[in-house]
Amino acid sequence: MPFGQLVIGPPGSGKTTYCHGMQQFLNALGRKTVIVNLDPANENTPYTSAVNIEDLITLQDAMDAHDLGPNGGMVYCIEYLEKNMQWLEDQLKPYVADEYYFIFDCPGQVELYTHNEAVRTVMRRLEKADFRLACVHLVDASYCTEAAKFISVLLLSLTTMLMLELPHVNVLSKIDLLPQLGELDFNLEYYTAVMDLDYLLFHLNEREPSARFGELNKVMCGLIEDFSLVGFSTLCISDKQSVATLLKEVDKANGYIFGALTEGNEEIMLAADSTDMLEDARLAQARYGVLKDGGSVQPSSTESRLSSMIDKLKIVEHDSEH
């Protein structure tokens, strides 16, 4: 029974960096991991992909053959993959047989996850092949600095969750860079838990005082709260503690903690069962200097336990973003 992550997010959210760092982290833990590149525009990646969509079709070929722009070409490539799923399944079979863990690096075009059904169809075929997948949706933490941007991220995350119908872990990436962008209107846990949006609505209407926009803002916030589905984890990919905390969430989402305990990772799997997202947000605030009141938060026994397991692991970032 293969397990894995479908990594999505807007351009610049850190998907390729995340895939590279998470692969290193998992391999260091003893979990054999391969990356499957499903982004035909993903050039000069820092990792070596076990399966690459460019062996099936390239973005440039699609653009040249059908006189398409980059976005249209990207959609065409994913729809072409949808129609050639047997190729993907054949490429994955050797790694499934060897019990590898899979990380799928996906394109950044949001329309692929909001109203185009090709990605969803691909995932359904993999689920029928007994893959157990969780969607890791990365968004830049800088969107927390403006109410309008954060509302747009909430709507994007909600739409993606409803469209893909996969277990979802939404992530505020690059959390360590947040202090450089100014002080947040609220503590970080407000954004990760998506608390009462009426408070955010006040700041939103301050910047858009028109009564017409005020009513629209109220309806959008009400829609998000009615579904009550969206919440966020945090991530600094160069921080092993942050990666370990996120891995706990992903392993619970795709069921790995219940069905794939193997030698070398039992301890981290046991720790996964005691995740407290609010506590994790408070620890992230303190660790990266984004705590509004300047207070301090002490690490829990779970975090201390994880520290002793991962302090020898190394995660290397790269300079380019795809």
CSV table of C-alpha atoms in Angstrom, one decimal:
chain,number,residue,atom,x,y,z
A,1,MET,CA,0.0,0.0,0.0
A,2,PRO,CA,2.0,3.1,-1.2
A,3,PHE,CA,1.7,6.4,0.7
A,4,GLY,CA,2.6,9.8,-0.4
A,5,GLN,CA,2.0,13.6,-0.7
A,6,LEU,CA,0.6,15.7,-3.5
A,7,VAL,CA,2.4,19.0,-3.2
A,8,ILE,CA,0.6,22.0,-4.7
A,9,GLY,CA,0.5,25.8,-4.3
A,10,PRO,CA,0.8,29.0,-6.2
A,11,PRO,CA,4.0,29.9,-8.0
A,12,GLY,CA,6.7,31.1,-5.5
A,13,SER,CA,5.2,29.2,-2.5
A,14,GLY,CA,8.2,26.9,-2.2
A,15,LYS,CA,6.9,23.6,-3.6
A,16,THR,CA,10.2,22.5,-5.2
A,17,THR,CA,12.2,23.5,-2.2
A,18,TYR,CA,9.7,21.7,0.1
A,19,CYS,CA,9.9,18.5,-2.0
A,20,HIS,CA,13.7,18.5,-1.9
A,21,GLY,CA,13.9,19.2,1.8
A,22,MET,CA,11.2,16.7,2.7
A,23,GLN,CA,12.8,14.0,0.6
A,24,GLN,CA,16.1,14.5,2.5
A,25,PHE,CA,14.3,14.5,5.8
A,26,LEU,CA,12.4,11.3,5.1
A,27,ASN,CA,15.4,9.4,3.7
A,28,ALA,CA,17.4,10.4,6.8
A,29,LEU,CA,14.6,8.9,8.9
A,30,GLY,CA,15.0,5.7,7.0
A,31,ARG,CA,11.8,6.1,4.9
A,32,LYS,CA,12.7,5.4,1.3
A,33,THR,CA,11.3,8.3,-0.7
A,34,VAL,CA,11.2,9.3,-4.3
A,35,ILE,CA,9.9,12.5,-6.0
A,36,VAL,CA,7.6,12.3,-9.0
A,37,ASN,CA,7.7,15.6,-11.0
A,38,LEU,CA,4.4,16.4,-12.6
A,39,ASP,CA,5.3,19.9,-13.5
A,40,PRO,CA,6.4,20.1,-17.1
A,41,ALA,CA,7.9,23.6,-16.5
A,42,ASN,CA,10.0,22.4,-13.6
A,43,GLU,CA,13.6,22.9,-15.0
A,44,ASN,CA,16.9,22.7,-13.1
A,45,THR,CA,15.4,21.0,-10.0
A,46,PRO,CA,17.7,20.4,-7.1
A,47,TYR,CA,16.5,16.8,-6.8
A,48,THR,CA,16.6,13.9,-9.1
A,49,SER,CA,13.1,12.8,-10.0
A,50,ALA,CA,12.3,9.1,-10.2
A,51,VAL,CA,9.5,9.8,-12.6
A,52,ASN,CA,9.3,12.9,-14.7
A,53,ILE,CA,6.3,14.1,-16.8
A,54,GLU,CA,8.8,15.6,-19.3
A,55,ASP,CA,9.6,12.1,-20.4
A,56,LEU,CA,5.9,12.0,-21.6
A,57,ILE,CA,5.4,15.6,-22.7
A,58,THR,CA,7.2,18.9,-22.3
A,59,LEU,CA,5.6,22.3,-21.9
A,60,GLN,CA,7.5,23.7,-24.9
A,61,ASP,CA,6.3,20.9,-27.2
A,62,ALA,CA,2.7,21.5,-26.2
A,63,MET,CA,3.1,25.3,-26.8
A,64,ASP,CA,4.7,24.8,-30.2
A,65,ALA,CA,2.4,22.1,-31.4
A,66,HIS,CA,-0.9,23.9,-30.5
A,67,ASP,CA,0.1,27.6,-30.5
A,68,LEU,CA,-0.6,27.9,-26.8
A,69,GLY,CA,0.8,30.3,-24.1
A,70,PRO,CA,2.4,29.0,-20.9
A,71,ASN,CA,-0.8,28.6,-18.9
A,72,GLY,CA,-2.7,27.0,-21.8
A,73,GLY,CA,0.3,24.7,-22.4
A,74,MET,CA,0.4,23.7,-18.8
A,75,VAL,CA,-3.3,22.7,-18.8
A,76,TYR,CA,-2.8,20.8,-22.0
A,77,CYS,CA,0.1,18.8,-20.5
A,78,ILE,CA,-1.8,17.8,-17.4
A,79,GLU,CA,-4.9,16.8,-19.5
A,80,TYR,CA,-2.5,14.8,-21.7
A,81,LEU,CA,-1.2,13.0,-18.6
A,82,GLU,CA,-4.8,12.4,-17.6
A,83,LYS,CA,-5.4,10.6,-21.0
A,84,ASN,CA,-2.1,8.6,-20.6
A,85,MET,CA,-2.4,7.4,-17.0
A,86,GLN,CA,-1.2,4.0,-17.9
A,87,TRP,CA,2.2,5.5,-18.6
A,88,LEU,CA,2.3,7.0,-15.1
A,89,GLU,CA,1.2,3.8,-13.4
A,90,ASP,CA,3.8,1.8,-15.3
A,91,GLN,CA,6.5,4.3,-14.2
A,92,LEU,CA,5.5,4.1,-10.6
A,93,LYS,CA,5.2,0.3,-10.4
A,94,PRO,CA,8.9,-0.5,-9.6
A,95,TYR,CA,8.9,1.9,-6.7
A,96,VAL,CA,5.5,0.6,-5.4
A,97,ALA,CA,7.0,-2.9,-5.4
A,98,ASP,CA,10.0,-1.7,-3.4
A,99,GLU,CA,7.7,0.1,-0.9
A,100,TYR,CA,8.8,3.7,-1.6
A,101,TYR,CA,7.1,6.7,-0.2
A,102,PHE,CA,6.0,9.2,-2.9
A,103,ILE,CA,6.2,13.0,-3.2
A,104,PHE,CA,4.4,14.4,-6.2
A,105,ASP,CA,5.7,17.9,-7.2
A,106,CYS,CA,2.8,19.6,-9.0
A,107,PRO,CA,2.5,22.7,-11.2
A,108,GLY,CA,1.7,26.1,-9.7
A,109,GLN,CA,-1.2,27.1,-11.9
A,110,VAL,CA,-4.1,27.4,-9.5
A,111,GLU,CA,-6.8,26.8,-12.1
A,112,LEU,CA,-5.6,23.1,-12.2
A,113,TYR,CA,-7.0,22.8,-8.7
A,114,THR,CA,-9.9,25.2,-8.7
A,115,HIS,CA,-12.0,24.3,-11.8
A,116,ASN,CA,-10.1,22.0,-14.1
A,117,GLU,CA,-10.7,18.3,-13.3
A,118,ALA,CA,-7.6,16.8,-14.8
A,119,VAL,CA,-5.5,16.6,-11.5
A,120,ARG,CA,-8.5,15.3,-9.6
A,121,THR,CA,-9.0,12.5,-12.3
A,122,VAL,CA,-5.3,11.6,-12.0
A,123,MET,CA,-5.5,11.3,-8.3
A,124,ARG,CA,-8.6,9.2,-8.5
A,125,ARG,CA,-6.8,6.7,-10.7
A,126,LEU,CA,-3.9,6.6,-8.2
A,127,GLU,CA,-6.4,6.0,-5.4
A,128,LYS,CA,-7.9,3.1,-7.4
A,129,ALA,CA,-4.4,1.7,-7.6
A,130,ASP,CA,-4.4,1.7,-3.7
A,131,PHE,CA,-2.3,4.9,-3.2
A,132,ARG,CA,-2.9,6.7,0.1
A,133,LEU,CA,-2.3,10.4,-0.6
A,134,ALA,CA,-2.6,13.6,1.3
A,135,CYS,CA,-2.6,17.0,-0.4
A,136,VAL,CA,0.0,19.5,1.0
A,137,HIS,CA,-1.1,22.9,-0.1
A,138,LEU,CA,1.7,25.5,0.4
A,139,VAL,CA,0.9,29.3,0.5
A,140,ASP,CA,3.4,32.0,1.3
A,141,ALA,CA,3.1,33.2,4.9
A,142,SER,CA,3.4,36.8,3.7
A,143,TYR,CA,-0.3,36.7,2.8
A,144,CYS,CA,-1.0,37.0,6.6
A,145,THR,CA,0.3,40.6,6.6
A,146,GLU,CA,-2.8,41.9,4.7
A,147,ALA,CA,-6.4,41.1,5.4
A,148,ALA,CA,-7.5,41.1,1.7
A,149,LYS,CA,-4.7,38.7,0.7
A,150,PHE,CA,-5.4,36.3,3.6
A,151,ILE,CA,-9.1,36.2,2.7
A,152,SER,CA,-8.1,35.3,-0.9
A,153,VAL,CA,-5.8,32.5,0.4
A,154,LEU,CA,-8.6,31.1,2.5
A,155,LEU,CA,-10.9,31.1,-0.5
A,156,LEU,CA,-8.3,29.4,-2.7
A,157,SER,CA,-7.6,26.8,0.0
A,158,LEU,CA,-11.3,26.1,0.5
A,159,THR,CA,-11.9,25.8,-3.3
A,160,THR,CA,-9.0,23.5,-3.7
A,161,MET,CA,-10.1,21.2,-0.8
A,162,LEU,CA,-13.6,20.9,-2.3
A,163,MET,CA,-12.3,20.3,-5.8
A,164,LEU,CA,-9.6,17.7,-5.1
A,165,GLU,CA,-11.5,15.9,-2.3
A,166,LEU,CA,-8.3,14.6,-0.8
A,167,PRO,CA,-7.1,14.7,2.9
A,168,HIS,CA,-5.6,18.2,3.1
A,169,VAL,CA,-2.8,19.9,5.0
A,170,ASN,CA,-2.7,23.6,4.3
A,171,VAL,CA,0.7,25.2,5.1
A,172,LEU,CA,2.0,28.7,5.6
A,173,SER,CA,5.4,28.4,4.1
A,174,LYS,CA,8.5,30.6,4.6
A,175,ILE,CA,7.2,31.4,8.1
A,176,ASP,CA,10.7,32.4,9.2
A,177,LEU,CA,10.6,35.4,6.8
A,178,LEU,CA,7.4,36.8,8.3
A,179,PRO,CA,9.1,39.1,10.8
A,180,GLN,CA,10.8,41.0,7.9
A,181,LEU,CA,7.4,42.0,6.5
A,182,GLY,CA,6.1,43.9,9.6
A,183,GLU,CA,3.9,43.1,12.5
A,184,LEU,CA,0.7,41.0,12.1
A,185,ASP,CA,-2.7,42.4,13.1
A,186,PHE,CA,-3.1,39.3,15.3
A,187,ASN,CA,-1.0,36.5,16.8
A,188,LEU,CA,0.0,33.8,14.4
A,189,GLU,CA,-2.4,31.3,16.0
A,190,TYR,CA,-5.3,33.4,14.8
A,191,TYR,CA,-4.3,32.8,11.2
A,192,THR,CA,-3.4,29.1,11.6
A,193,ALA,CA,-6.7,28.3,13.3
A,194,VAL,CA,-8.7,30.7,11.2
A,195,MET,CA,-10.5,32.1,14.2
A,196,ASP,CA,-13.5,34.5,14.2
A,197,LEU,CA,-13.2,36.3,10.9
A,198,ASP,CA,-15.3,39.3,12.1
A,199,TYR,CA,-12.1,40.7,13.6
A,200,LEU,CA,-10.3,40.4,10.2
A,201,LEU,CA,-13.3,41.9,8.5
A,202,PHE,CA,-12.8,45.1,10.4
A,203,HIS,CA,-9.3,45.4,9.0
A,204,LEU,CA,-10.5,44.4,5.6
A,205,ASN,CA,-13.2,47.1,5.5
A,206,GLU,CA,-10.7,49.7,6.8
A,207,ARG,CA,-8.8,49.3,3.5
A,208,GLU,CA,-11.9,48.9,1.4
A,209,PRO,CA,-14.4,51.3,3.0
A,210,SER,CA,-17.0,51.1,0.2
A,211,ALA,CA,-20.3,49.8,1.5
A,212,ARG,CA,-20.6,47.6,-1.6
A,213,PHE,CA,-17.3,45.9,-0.9
A,214,GLY,CA,-18.1,45.7,2.8
A,215,GLU,CA,-21.1,43.5,2.1
A,216,LEU,CA,-19.0,41.3,-0.3
A,217,ASN,CA,-16.3,41.0,2.3
A,218,LYS,CA,-18.9,39.9,4.9
A,219,VAL,CA,-20.4,37.3,2.6
A,220,MET,CA,-16.9,35.8,1.7
A,221,CYS,CA,-16.0,35.6,5.4
A,222,GLY,CA,-19.3,34.0,6.2
A,223,LEU,CA,-18.8,31.4,3.4
A,224,ILE,CA,-15.4,30.4,4.8
A,225,GLU,CA,-16.8,30.1,8.3
A,226,ASP,CA,-19.8,28.1,7.2
A,227,PHE,CA,-17.6,25.4,5.7
A,228,SER,CA,-15.2,25.5,8.7
A,229,LEU,CA,-12.7,23.4,6.9
A,230,VAL,CA,-9.6,25.6,6.5
A,231,GLY,CA,-6.7,25.7,8.9
A,232,PHE,CA,-3.0,26.0,8.5
A,233,SER,CA,0.2,24.5,9.7
A,234,THR,CA,3.5,26.4,9.5
A,235,LEU,CA,6.7,25.6,7.8
A,236,CYS,CA,10.3,26.7,7.7
A,237,ILE,CA,11.9,24.2,5.4
A,238,SER,CA,15.4,24.7,6.8
A,239,ASP,CA,14.3,24.0,10.3
A,240,LYS,CA,14.2,20.3,11.2
A,241,GLN,CA,11.7,20.9,14.0
A,242,SER,CA,9.3,22.6,11.7
A,243,VAL,CA,9.6,19.9,9.1
A,244,ALA,CA,9.0,17.2,11.7
A,245,THR,CA,5.9,18.9,13.0
A,246,LEU,CA,4.4,19.2,9.6
A,247,LEU,CA,5.3,15.6,8.8
A,248,LYS,CA,3.2,14.6,11.8
A,249,GLU,CA,0.2,16.3,10.2
A,250,VAL,CA,0.8,14.8,6.8
A,251,ASP,CA,1.2,11.3,8.2
A,252,LYS,CA,-2.1,11.5,10.0
A,253,ALA,CA,-3.8,12.9,6.9
A,254,ASN,CA,-2.8,10.1,4.5
A,255,GLY,CA,-3.0,7.4,7.2
A,256,TYR,CA,0.7,6.5,7.3
A,257,ILE,CA,0.7,6.4,11.1
A,258,PHE,CA,-1.9,3.7,11.0
A,259,GLY,CA,-0.7,1.5,8.2
A,260,ALA,CA,3.0,1.8,7.5
A,261,LEU,CA,4.9,1.6,10.8
A,262,THR,CA,8.4,0.3,10.0
A,263,GLU,CA,11.7,0.0,11.8
A,264,GLY,CA,13.3,3.4,12.4
A,265,ASN,CA,10.2,5.5,12.4
A,266,GLU,CA,7.9,4.1,15.1
A,267,GLU,CA,8.8,6.9,17.6
A,268,ILE,CA,7.9,9.8,15.3
A,269,MET,CA,4.7,8.0,14.3
A,270,LEU,CA,3.7,7.7,18.0
A,271,ALA,CA,4.5,11.4,18.5
A,272,ALA,CA,2.2,12.2,15.6
A,273,ASP,CA,-0.8,11.2,17.6
A,274,SER,CA,-0.4,14.1,20.0
A,275,THR,CA,-0.3,17.1,17.7
A,276,ASP,CA,-1.7,20.3,19.0
A,277,MET,CA,-2.0,22.9,16.1
A,278,LEU,CA,-2.5,25.9,18.4
A,279,GLU,CA,0.6,24.9,20.4
A,280,ASP,CA,2.6,24.4,17.2
A,281,ALA,CA,1.5,27.9,16.1
A,282,ARG,CA,2.6,29.4,19.4
A,283,LEU,CA,6.0,27.7,19.2
A,284,ALA,CA,6.4,29.0,15.7
A,285,GLN,CA,5.7,32.5,16.8
A,286,ALA,CA,8.3,32.3,19.5
A,287,ARG,CA,10.9,30.5,17.3
A,288,TYR,CA,10.8,32.9,14.4
A,289,GLY,CA,10.1,36.1,16.3
A,290,VAL,CA,6.6,36.8,15.2
A,291,LEU,CA,5.0,36.8,18.6
A,292,LYS,CA,3.0,40.0,19.0
A,293,ASP,CA,3.4,40.6,22.7
A,294,GLY,CA,7.1,39.5,22.8
A,295,GLY,CA,6.4,36.7,25.2
A,296,SER,CA,8.0,33.3,25.2
A,297,VAL,CA,6.7,29.7,24.8
A,298,GLN,CA,8.3,26.7,26.2
A,299,PRO,CA,8.6,23.6,24.1
A,300,SER,CA,6.3,20.7,24.9
A,301,SER,CA,7.4,17.2,25.8
A,302,THR,CA,6.5,16.1,22.3
A,303,GLU,CA,8.7,18.7,20.7
A,304,SER,CA,11.6,17.9,23.0
A,305,ARG,CA,11.2,14.2,22.1
A,306,LEU,CA,11.3,15.0,18.4
A,307,SER,CA,14.4,17.2,19.0
A,308,SER,CA,16.4,14.3,20.2
A,309,MET,CA,15.5,12.2,17.2
A,310,ILE,CA,16.2,14.8,14.4
A,311,ASP,CA,19.0,17.0,15.6
A,312,LYS,CA,21.5,15.1,13.4
A,313,LEU,CA,19.5,15.5,10.2
A,314,LYS,CA,20.3,18.1,7.6
A,315,ILE,CA,18.1,19.9,5.1
A,316,VAL,CA,19.6,22.0,2.4
A,317,GLU,CA,17.7,24.8,0.6
A,318,HIS,CA,18.3,25.8,-3.0
A,319,ASP,CA,18.3,29.2,-4.6
A,320,SER,CA,15.9,28.9,-7.5
A,321,GLU,CA,12.1,28.6,-7.2
A,322,HIS,CA,9.8,26.8,-9.7
